[in-house]
XYZ file of C-alpha atoms in Angstrom:
649
model
C 21.861 -1.890 -5.780
C 18.792 -2.888 -3.769
C 19.191 -4.765 -0.526
C 16.715 -7.346 0.817
C 14.900 -6.910 4.111
C 16.850 -8.252 7.070
C 15.503 -8.204 10.606
C 17.188 -8.925 13.894
C 20.600 -7.481 13.219
C 20.118 -4.897 10.495
C 22.506 -5.236 7.651
C 24.140 -1.830 7.410
C 27.391 -1.753 9.322
C 28.278 1.208 11.455
C 31.033 3.001 9.620
C 33.597 5.296 11.139
C 33.491 7.109 7.810
C 29.767 7.978 8.131
C 29.331 11.554 7.084
C 28.776 14.350 9.546
C 25.409 16.064 9.264
C 25.155 19.840 8.910
C 24.936 21.923 12.103
C 22.268 24.286 10.769
C 18.530 23.767 11.541
C 16.765 21.543 9.052
C 13.106 21.751 7.937
C 11.261 18.861 6.285
C 7.773 18.776 4.768
C 5.859 15.506 4.609
C 2.827 15.024 2.385
C 0.949 11.890 3.411
C -2.057 9.661 2.748
C -3.284 6.388 4.254
C -6.087 3.819 4.030
C -6.901 4.799 0.449
C -8.554 1.389 -0.138
C -8.686 1.509 -3.942
C -10.813 4.674 -4.048
C -9.397 5.705 -7.392
C -12.558 7.656 -8.195
C -13.891 10.449 -6.002
C -16.341 9.581 -3.205
C -19.798 11.122 -2.887
C -19.817 12.875 0.470
C -22.059 15.135 2.551
C -20.509 18.293 4.028
C -21.879 21.009 6.270
C -21.081 24.310 4.595
C -22.498 27.705 5.448
C -25.020 26.037 7.751
C -26.391 23.688 5.074
C -25.855 19.989 4.410
C -24.577 19.807 0.872
C -23.211 17.012 -1.268
C -19.961 17.028 -3.175
C -17.298 14.623 -4.350
C -14.122 14.236 -2.346
C -10.711 12.954 -3.333
C -9.873 10.116 -5.675
C -6.346 9.425 -6.889
C -6.336 11.894 -9.800
C -7.204 14.630 -7.300
C -4.595 13.356 -4.828
C -1.980 13.611 -7.556
C -2.981 17.173 -8.408
C -2.708 18.255 -4.777
C 0.596 16.424 -4.295
C 1.942 18.273 -7.322
C 0.824 21.584 -5.787
C 2.767 20.748 -2.617
C 5.802 19.678 -4.634
C 5.780 22.949 -6.564
C 5.528 24.956 -3.358
C 8.495 23.045 -1.927
C 10.478 23.548 -5.138
C 9.890 27.295 -5.126
C 10.849 27.544 -1.455
C 13.837 25.211 -1.945
C 12.473 23.004 0.834
C 12.827 19.214 1.264
C 9.621 17.213 0.763
C 8.681 13.534 1.022
C 5.360 11.970 -0.028
C 4.476 8.798 1.912
C 1.589 6.330 2.238
C 0.502 4.873 5.599
C -0.716 1.553 4.164
C -3.968 -0.205 3.238
C -4.056 0.780 -0.402
C -5.780 -2.559 -1.103
C -9.465 -3.564 -0.870
C -12.427 -1.181 -0.691
C -13.916 -0.922 -4.189
C -14.755 -3.023 -7.225
C -11.541 -1.882 -8.845
C -9.578 -3.990 -6.381
C -11.888 -6.966 -6.648
C -11.493 -7.009 -10.421
C -7.766 -6.271 -10.617
C -6.357 -8.055 -7.546
C -3.797 -5.388 -6.660
C -2.433 -4.834 -10.184
C -4.362 -1.585 -10.601
C -3.139 -0.414 -7.198
C 0.456 -0.947 -8.321
C -0.197 0.908 -11.570
C -1.999 3.936 -10.098
C 0.148 4.309 -6.972
C 3.266 4.263 -9.149
C 1.921 7.351 -10.918
C 1.628 9.380 -7.696
C 5.345 9.888 -7.101
C 5.435 8.288 -3.649
C 8.729 8.096 -1.764
C 7.744 5.220 0.555
C 4.781 3.158 1.699
C 4.339 0.886 4.704
C 2.483 -2.403 4.313
C -1.029 -2.328 5.746
C -2.867 -5.405 6.934
C -4.996 -5.527 3.772
C -1.904 -5.770 1.591
C -1.667 -9.353 2.924
C -5.240 -10.323 1.960
C -4.406 -12.210 -1.245
C -1.485 -14.211 0.068
C 2.250 -13.813 -0.185
C 2.687 -14.306 -3.935
C 0.241 -11.528 -4.814
C 1.955 -9.275 -2.299
C 5.364 -10.110 -3.768
C 4.099 -9.197 -7.224
C 2.779 -5.879 -5.931
C 6.061 -5.071 -4.170
C 8.047 -5.795 -7.328
C 5.659 -3.837 -9.562
C 5.667 -0.445 -7.870
C 8.301 2.232 -8.489
C 8.669 3.267 -4.835
C 10.045 1.358 -1.830
C 7.896 -0.582 0.648
C 9.095 -0.399 4.260
C 8.541 -2.716 7.239
C 11.281 -2.879 9.897
C 9.483 -5.432 12.083
C 8.645 -7.908 9.317
C 10.851 -10.976 9.041
C 10.557 -12.534 5.567
C 13.474 -14.950 5.763
C 11.306 -18.094 6.120
C 8.679 -17.102 3.548
C 9.680 -18.239 0.026
C 7.498 -15.727 -1.830
C 8.991 -12.714 -0.046
C 12.422 -13.912 0.952
C 14.921 -11.551 -0.625
C 12.255 -9.228 -2.052
C 14.257 -6.496 -3.719
C 11.875 -3.615 -3.081
C 11.046 -4.301 0.572
C 13.231 -2.662 3.205
C 13.376 -2.009 6.946
C 13.982 1.636 6.031
C 15.163 3.867 3.218
C 17.458 6.897 3.257
C 16.988 10.194 1.425
C 19.592 12.959 1.186
C 18.495 16.549 0.584
C 20.293 19.499 -0.892
C 17.574 22.104 -0.600
C 14.631 20.703 -2.574
C 16.816 18.259 -4.512
C 16.470 14.721 -3.251
C 18.535 11.566 -3.715
C 17.865 8.030 -2.532
C 20.939 6.637 -0.755
C 22.228 3.114 -0.387
C 24.078 3.999 2.824
C 25.252 6.958 4.878
C 28.651 6.703 3.250
C 27.077 8.292 0.157
C 25.588 11.262 2.028
C 28.407 13.735 1.721
C 27.406 16.906 3.533
C 23.700 16.676 2.770
C 20.981 16.322 5.380
C 19.660 12.751 5.504
C 16.188 11.543 6.428
C 15.493 7.882 7.217
C 11.984 6.536 6.595
C 11.328 3.355 8.566
C 8.193 1.213 8.337
C 6.262 -0.554 11.104
C 3.490 -3.094 10.562
C 1.061 -4.642 13.041
C 2.775 -7.058 15.405
C -0.502 -9.011 15.709
C -0.941 -9.334 11.944
C -1.613 -13.110 12.116
C -4.734 -12.347 14.176
C -6.030 -9.955 11.520
C -5.084 -11.697 8.282
C -6.301 -15.133 7.265
C -2.951 -16.355 5.936
C 0.463 -14.870 6.671
C 2.481 -17.908 5.604
C 5.852 -18.166 7.296
C 6.190 -14.464 7.911
C 7.147 -13.307 11.401
C 5.966 -10.018 12.895
C 8.157 -8.537 15.601
C 7.048 -6.426 18.533
C 6.548 -2.873 17.319
C 8.256 -0.859 20.068
C 11.298 -3.129 20.378
C 11.860 -3.302 16.599
C 11.420 0.456 16.274
C 13.946 1.224 19.007
C 16.495 -1.204 17.580
C 16.142 0.299 14.109
C 16.393 3.867 15.398
C 19.482 3.003 17.433
C 21.120 1.489 14.356
C 20.353 4.588 12.290
C 21.541 6.994 14.973
C 24.788 5.062 15.267
C 25.340 5.613 11.554
C 24.868 9.353 11.949
C 21.242 9.693 10.787
C 19.669 12.595 12.669
C 16.183 12.791 11.136
C 13.898 9.759 11.391
C 10.338 9.366 10.096
C 8.296 6.266 10.949
C 5.549 5.400 8.466
C 3.260 3.038 10.361
C 0.077 1.049 9.946
C -0.753 0.547 13.612
C -3.650 2.899 14.379
C -3.592 6.177 16.270
C -3.577 4.707 19.768
C -0.533 2.544 19.055
C 1.182 5.431 17.268
C 0.813 7.493 20.421
C 2.193 4.643 22.531
C 5.063 4.273 20.081
C 5.860 7.983 20.319
C 5.922 7.809 24.108
C 7.801 4.495 24.214
C 10.650 4.902 21.726
C 13.555 7.334 21.827
C 14.543 9.005 18.592
C 11.584 8.903 16.183
C 10.909 12.458 15.033
C 7.637 12.006 13.137
C 5.109 9.168 12.992
C 2.959 9.158 9.866
C 0.219 6.665 10.601
C -2.661 4.671 9.197
C -5.096 1.859 10.072
C -7.532 3.767 12.337
C -8.713 6.029 9.472
C -8.196 9.080 11.697
C -8.848 12.433 10.038
C -6.889 14.312 12.685
C -8.175 17.756 13.562
C -11.560 19.325 14.204
C -13.834 18.888 11.186
C -17.058 18.807 13.224
C -18.490 22.005 11.727
C -17.970 20.444 8.286
C -19.861 17.337 9.371
C -16.711 15.167 9.348
C -16.249 14.750 13.096
C -13.608 15.793 15.595
C -10.464 13.746 16.125
C -7.421 14.487 18.294
C -5.333 17.417 17.161
C -3.106 17.076 14.117
C 0.660 17.049 14.786
C 0.491 16.386 18.519
C 3.886 16.088 20.204
C 4.674 13.267 22.645
C 7.708 13.223 24.939
C 10.129 10.342 24.472
C 11.056 8.114 27.450
C 14.441 9.833 27.852
C 12.745 13.207 28.330
C 15.064 14.840 25.811
C 13.121 14.730 22.554
C 9.575 14.693 21.259
C 7.757 12.826 18.499
C 5.098 14.342 16.249
C 2.107 12.148 15.238
C -0.043 12.665 12.125
C -2.625 10.728 10.053
C -4.869 11.690 7.105
C -8.274 10.008 7.244
C -9.388 7.522 4.609
C -10.481 6.688 1.061
C -8.186 9.205 -0.673
C -10.485 12.011 0.469
C -7.771 14.134 2.088
C -4.045 14.714 2.066
C -1.978 15.674 5.090
C 0.887 18.129 5.125
C 3.192 18.469 8.111
C 6.265 20.704 8.333
C 8.896 19.707 10.874
C 11.750 21.935 11.991
C 14.728 20.384 13.741
C 17.317 21.793 16.116
C 20.959 21.573 14.951
C 21.386 18.355 16.984
C 18.402 16.719 15.266
C 15.538 17.149 17.733
C 12.099 18.376 16.726
C 11.615 22.043 17.626
C 8.380 22.686 15.686
C 5.795 20.446 14.053
C 2.745 21.965 12.406
C 0.312 21.413 9.579
C -3.064 19.847 8.921
C -5.291 17.683 6.790
C -6.998 19.088 3.714
C -10.169 17.649 2.190
C -10.051 17.663 -1.607
C -13.356 18.593 -3.259
C -14.386 18.942 -6.878
C -16.080 22.225 -5.908
C -19.504 21.203 -7.254
C -22.278 21.191 -4.649
C -25.799 19.752 -4.554
C -28.641 19.918 -2.059
C -29.435 16.210 -2.609
C -27.062 13.286 -2.946
C -28.900 12.122 -6.063
C -27.046 15.001 -7.717
C -29.661 15.875 -10.309
C -29.274 19.175 -12.122
C -32.318 20.415 -10.240
C -30.395 19.820 -7.015
C -27.456 22.084 -7.875
C -26.962 25.050 -5.551
C -27.728 28.467 -7.001
C -25.046 30.534 -8.671
C -25.053 32.977 -5.775
C -24.721 30.194 -3.206
C -21.908 28.609 -5.240
C -20.027 31.891 -5.197
C -20.433 32.126 -1.433
C -19.180 28.570 -1.019
C -16.133 29.324 -3.162
C -15.252 32.239 -0.903
C -15.833 30.179 2.243
C -13.604 27.348 1.033
C -10.868 29.752 -0.069
C -10.598 30.978 3.541
C -10.557 27.498 5.155
C -7.293 25.531 5.183
C -9.154 22.289 5.937
C -10.726 22.062 2.482
C -9.713 23.022 -1.024
C -11.162 22.859 -4.525
C -8.796 21.126 -6.910
C -9.197 19.566 -10.327
C -8.254 16.000 -11.084
C -5.000 15.299 -12.891
C -6.234 14.932 -16.457
C -3.766 12.283 -17.593
C -4.441 9.999 -14.619
C -8.205 10.489 -14.954
C -8.039 9.554 -18.632
C -5.879 6.504 -17.889
C -8.359 5.154 -15.313
C -11.348 5.816 -17.576
C -9.781 4.087 -20.571
C -8.023 1.147 -18.913
C -10.197 0.179 -15.953
C -13.593 1.836 -15.780
C -15.349 -0.010 -18.669
C -14.792 -3.409 -17.041
C -15.916 -2.042 -13.676
C -19.160 -0.724 -15.148
C -19.872 -4.061 -16.824
C -19.250 -5.999 -13.609
C -21.950 -4.377 -11.511
C -24.717 -6.583 -12.914
C -28.446 -6.516 -12.218
C -30.452 -4.007 -10.193
C -31.667 -5.658 -6.975
C -33.367 -2.654 -5.357
C -33.402 1.096 -4.848
C -32.056 3.273 -2.043
C -34.199 6.361 -1.358
C -31.632 8.070 0.925
C -27.984 7.538 1.779
C -27.213 4.717 4.224
C -24.159 5.670 6.231
C -21.661 3.380 7.891
C -20.159 4.344 11.199
C -18.050 1.630 12.725
C -18.346 2.772 16.339
C -21.575 4.428 17.539
C -20.899 8.024 18.513
C -21.550 9.849 21.744
C -24.507 11.442 19.987
C -26.033 7.998 19.420
C -25.316 7.981 15.672
C -24.349 4.540 14.375
C -24.154 2.472 11.222
C -27.200 2.195 8.994
C -25.599 -0.528 6.915
C -24.097 -3.018 9.392
C -27.470 -3.838 11.048
C -28.910 -4.495 7.595
C -26.015 -6.843 6.838
C -26.681 -8.705 10.090
C -30.406 -8.881 9.301
C -29.642 -10.235 5.837
C -27.509 -13.036 7.245
C -30.092 -14.088 9.801
C -32.816 -14.006 7.125
C -30.816 -15.949 4.542
C -29.609 -18.855 6.699
C -33.178 -19.340 7.888
C -34.694 -19.576 4.405
C -35.960 -23.081 3.507
C -33.351 -23.519 0.771
C -30.432 -22.886 3.132
C -31.955 -24.830 6.022
C -32.254 -27.817 3.688
C -28.434 -27.750 3.481
C -27.609 -26.927 7.101
C -30.429 -28.633 8.982
C -30.274 -25.765 11.475
C -32.022 -22.545 12.374
C -30.046 -19.509 13.538
C -31.074 -17.399 16.530
C -28.632 -14.520 16.177
C -26.405 -12.842 13.593
C -23.253 -10.886 14.487
C -21.306 -8.604 12.147
C -17.945 -6.975 12.806
C -18.105 -3.355 11.647
C -14.855 -3.653 9.684
C -16.299 -6.273 7.341
C -18.670 -3.614 5.991
C -16.548 -1.590 3.624
C -18.804 1.121 2.235
C -21.810 3.306 2.764
C -24.713 2.850 0.338
C -25.569 5.789 -1.872
C -29.077 6.708 -3.102
C -30.337 5.372 -6.403
C -30.139 1.954 -8.011
C -28.524 -0.810 -5.988
C -26.825 -3.419 -8.143
C -25.339 -6.789 -7.321
C -21.866 -5.371 -7.829
C -22.416 -2.655 -5.255
C -22.768 -5.460 -2.726
C -20.123 -7.960 -3.848
C -17.514 -5.427 -5.016
C -17.923 -2.579 -2.541
C -20.123 -3.273 0.468
C -18.895 -6.824 1.243
C -15.827 -7.291 -0.962
C -13.964 -9.903 1.082
C -15.964 -12.880 -0.292
C -16.388 -14.388 3.163
C -18.270 -17.624 3.724
C -20.994 -17.426 6.329
C -20.509 -19.621 9.374
C -23.022 -21.054 11.836
C -21.762 -21.970 15.300
C -23.294 -22.690 18.701
C -22.383 -20.378 21.568
C -23.647 -20.200 25.116
C -25.161 -17.008 26.433
C -22.078 -16.563 28.595
C -19.791 -16.827 25.555
C -21.900 -14.312 23.614
C -21.664 -11.848 26.508
C -17.892 -12.377 26.746
C -17.515 -11.757 23.010
C -19.507 -8.516 23.181
C -17.546 -7.256 26.182
C -14.253 -8.132 24.526
C -14.981 -6.444 21.210
C -16.800 -3.364 22.526
C -14.185 -2.577 25.176
C -11.421 -2.989 22.600
C -13.180 -0.510 20.287
C -13.753 2.303 22.797
C -10.295 3.809 23.507
C -9.458 6.956 21.581
C -7.881 6.037 18.266
C -8.632 2.299 18.675
C -9.253 0.003 15.722
C -13.074 0.092 15.647
C -13.541 -2.510 12.903
C -14.077 -5.187 15.567
C -17.190 -3.486 17.012
C -20.205 -5.868 16.838
C -23.577 -5.175 15.241
C -26.334 -7.742 15.547
C -29.713 -9.121 14.447
C -31.963 -11.223 16.669
C -30.017 -9.823 19.622
C -30.155 -6.511 21.406
C -27.844 -5.145 24.059
C -27.229 -2.019 26.094
C -23.652 -1.191 27.039
C -22.595 1.516 29.500
C -19.160 3.094 29.248
C -18.250 3.600 32.907
C -14.724 4.905 32.491
C -12.737 6.100 29.516
C -12.551 3.170 27.106
C -14.303 0.517 29.214
C -17.696 -0.497 30.546
C -20.232 -3.289 31.076
C -23.340 -4.837 29.546
C -26.445 -3.436 31.207
C -28.780 -5.781 29.314
C -28.589 -8.596 26.774
C -31.704 -10.029 25.121
C -32.516 -12.454 22.326
C -35.588 -12.253 20.095
C -38.158 -15.007 20.406
C -41.436 -15.522 18.541
C -43.408 -13.738 21.268
C -40.936 -10.913 21.922
C -37.601 -10.361 23.663
C -36.224 -12.381 26.554
C -33.052 -12.169 28.616
C -30.136 -14.203 27.293
C -29.623 -17.305 29.436
C -25.941 -17.627 30.351
C -26.094 -21.438 30.184
C -28.359 -21.831 27.146
C -26.990 -22.582 23.681
C -27.731 -20.289 20.737
C -26.944 -20.771 17.049
C -25.094 -17.717 15.751
C -24.340 -16.797 12.138
C -21.434 -14.539 11.163
C -18.753 -14.397 8.509
C -16.056 -17.044 8.678
C -13.277 -14.540 9.338
C -14.919 -13.445 12.583
C -16.050 -16.976 13.432
C -12.404 -18.034 13.620
C -11.598 -15.316 16.150
C -9.724 -12.974 13.843
C -9.473 -9.214 14.375
C -9.849 -9.418 18.134
C -12.891 -11.742 18.310
C -10.715 -13.968 20.484
C -13.586 -15.559 22.421
C -14.595 -17.446 19.279
C -11.126 -18.908 18.843
C -11.019 -20.016 22.480
C -14.390 -21.771 22.264
C -13.431 -23.828 19.191
C -9.920 -25.082 20.009
C -11.038 -28.535 21.151
C -14.406 -29.105 19.487
C -17.007 -27.137 17.569
C -20.273 -27.730 15.733
C -19.523 -24.920 13.286
C -20.345 -25.198 9.599
C -19.119 -22.880 6.844
C -21.278 -22.231 3.777
C -19.972 -21.760 0.232
C -21.011 -22.375 -3.360
C -19.394 -25.348 -5.110
C -20.098 -25.420 -8.842
C -23.170 -23.305 -8.152
C -24.516 -25.572 -5.395
C -24.670 -24.410 -1.787
C -22.484 -26.714 0.302
C -21.894 -27.048 4.065
C -18.327 -27.578 5.303
C -18.299 -28.920 8.915
C -15.432 -27.667 11.092
C -13.674 -29.889 13.619
C -11.580 -27.362 15.548
C -9.267 -24.356 15.346
C -5.615 -23.904 16.199
C -2.757 -21.530 15.440
C 0.416 -21.856 13.450
C 3.776 -21.126 14.995
C 3.486 -17.614 13.618
C 0.125 -17.046 15.282
C -2.155 -17.384 12.244
C -5.491 -19.098 12.953
C -6.080 -22.403 11.139
C -9.467 -23.993 10.474
C -9.517 -27.808 10.488
C -12.453 -29.296 8.609
C -14.009 -32.695 9.327
C -14.242 -33.844 5.710
C -13.165 -31.837 2.668
C -11.478 -28.504 3.504
C -12.963 -25.262 2.253
C -10.475 -23.591 -0.082
C -11.926 -20.390 -1.510
C -9.264 -20.310 -4.226
C -10.269 -23.675 -5.674
C -11.799 -23.609 -9.131
C -15.587 -23.715 -8.957
C -15.706 -22.614 -5.293
C -17.274 -19.254 -4.439
C -17.171 -18.245 -0.801
C -19.092 -14.969 -0.936
C -22.213 -16.224 0.807
C -22.129 -13.025 2.895
C -22.792 -11.012 -0.282
C -25.315 -13.604 -1.544
C -27.304 -13.209 1.677
C -27.507 -9.430 1.316
C -28.486 -9.592 -2.361
C -31.315 -12.037 -1.670
C -32.483 -10.099 1.399
C -32.805 -6.860 -0.558
C -34.414 -8.516 -3.558
C -36.915 -10.536 -1.509
C -37.566 -8.438 1.592
C -36.461 -4.816 1.197
C -36.407 -3.694 -2.455
C -36.760 -0.131 -1.141
C -33.768 -0.245 1.186
C -33.964 2.001 4.235
C -32.451 1.825 7.742
C -33.949 -0.535 10.311
C -36.116 1.123 12.938
C -34.223 -0.627 15.740
C -30.629 -1.788 15.369
C -30.608 -3.517 18.751
C -27.433 -1.658 19.737
C -27.464 0.898 22.551
C -24.045 2.263 23.467
C -24.100 4.798 26.303
C -20.785 6.601 26.005
C -19.160 9.056 28.348
C -19.211 12.614 27.077
């Protein structure tokens, strides 16, 4: 019998009959993924191998399933317990999601054999009813101990949403328990879920949901489980690496944190061209000084799978925690991302690569699961191919997307182009005829750009379904130079700490800035200039500038708090959307917040409801399509992005 999610006082009573756990050491293996973002097909990816930049395809859900089955078989042969968990954000990311609205995610994820998944912030993107349908459709439990659903009609009493779930193990054999009274003498593992406490700031509409403070809810849940006799506790979180580390150091009794949200491929992959993150399976001491918590995370886009093995002392503390992330490649390599037959590596080089990969635990060649590949190709891929529409331009070389500029100066190729497209589009005569205004600056939060752009034909669907899939209206709003500087300082400083959520980092057009990191995770603006007809001039703190950005950012979501503060009393902001094919301006009066912390936009006349029949809000995608078609049909990076970020080494 399933139980609904209850927060505050958790529903399971402490029973004097709770079973005693075995005194022998216990070892648990966790396979884990996170931030898969509807990447059901493999991703084209560059890798450095044997000193050469080569191109292959990484991951995809059929390949994830094959690797998960390999790990399951290893655990079966060794008679070892294994759980397979997802760290959230399965939604968004590709045209598959745009076309199927979460239904395909439920279908494909249910075929992976997951044991639990935490809710990521993007699982809330379509509103509570869509989320409720997803929760009810999957064949594995969703977990969220700090989510209070009691006031939200769509999710109240959801039968597949829990604060935590319990699994009992007899060797490799696993059984889902209703309570500890059913455990017998088997070892029991609790899997608890933790979602972002500031979810209302990140998601447009969270209804009447309440999000509790992460550390307090985690400690309360752990204490409840320990009182019942549970000795092994795994937290599956969607908080980001920095918060996971704080959680590990701030809560007594969590053994392993399996995270998501910051897309952290933990470990050193720099020689493979995939960057260097903090070490996989780091241990953090709990506040009581008695126990330690192990923290892991597995990158993004279904490209890798993590495997961590945890050994416990007889009294339930972690004694060893080790493992790593493994990139999943199809094993086919090209010298050029256009992947023509003439670009294939030679037979001798392929043999050398096979030997190199066989000796490297960070990467493996694995075939896709044939049944899942066939299911995707038959049920979903034909509609996806038809939806991509007309060719709008060509991309000679890959355009990468890096949310936060690196210490080496590398940054996003795509986000500056998105900003340039918005500034271009709102200043075209057709749009100015609707707005009556000219924009000076465009700002783009890095997280709104959801994909790199691969070489070859660029179609409308690549933009609206992959690059800018959120269908955001563009907004125009007046800001003073002082407010612009405050916004940049706020968002850049918030993006710099190790493991921080970097989706809030700002890229720009018509504006250039230089930022110096003066201490770890913080710094100041060295210069801030706006483009004028005769060149660049210093931003005047007291002057007013018209800024264009997507409506999500314009409301102050995702840490762009300065924008919320400036519009609480009065604003001249207008939002732009298509109504029955006609571009329409929606003037905004002010912003406020609901009791739950969600930001509300109050319009002067008719409200903008992007779900209304005949209303299309994706003017952000429209701007990029027109910009490429009219200005840059051969799409290449801008010579100057306007962003200079001087980071400490």
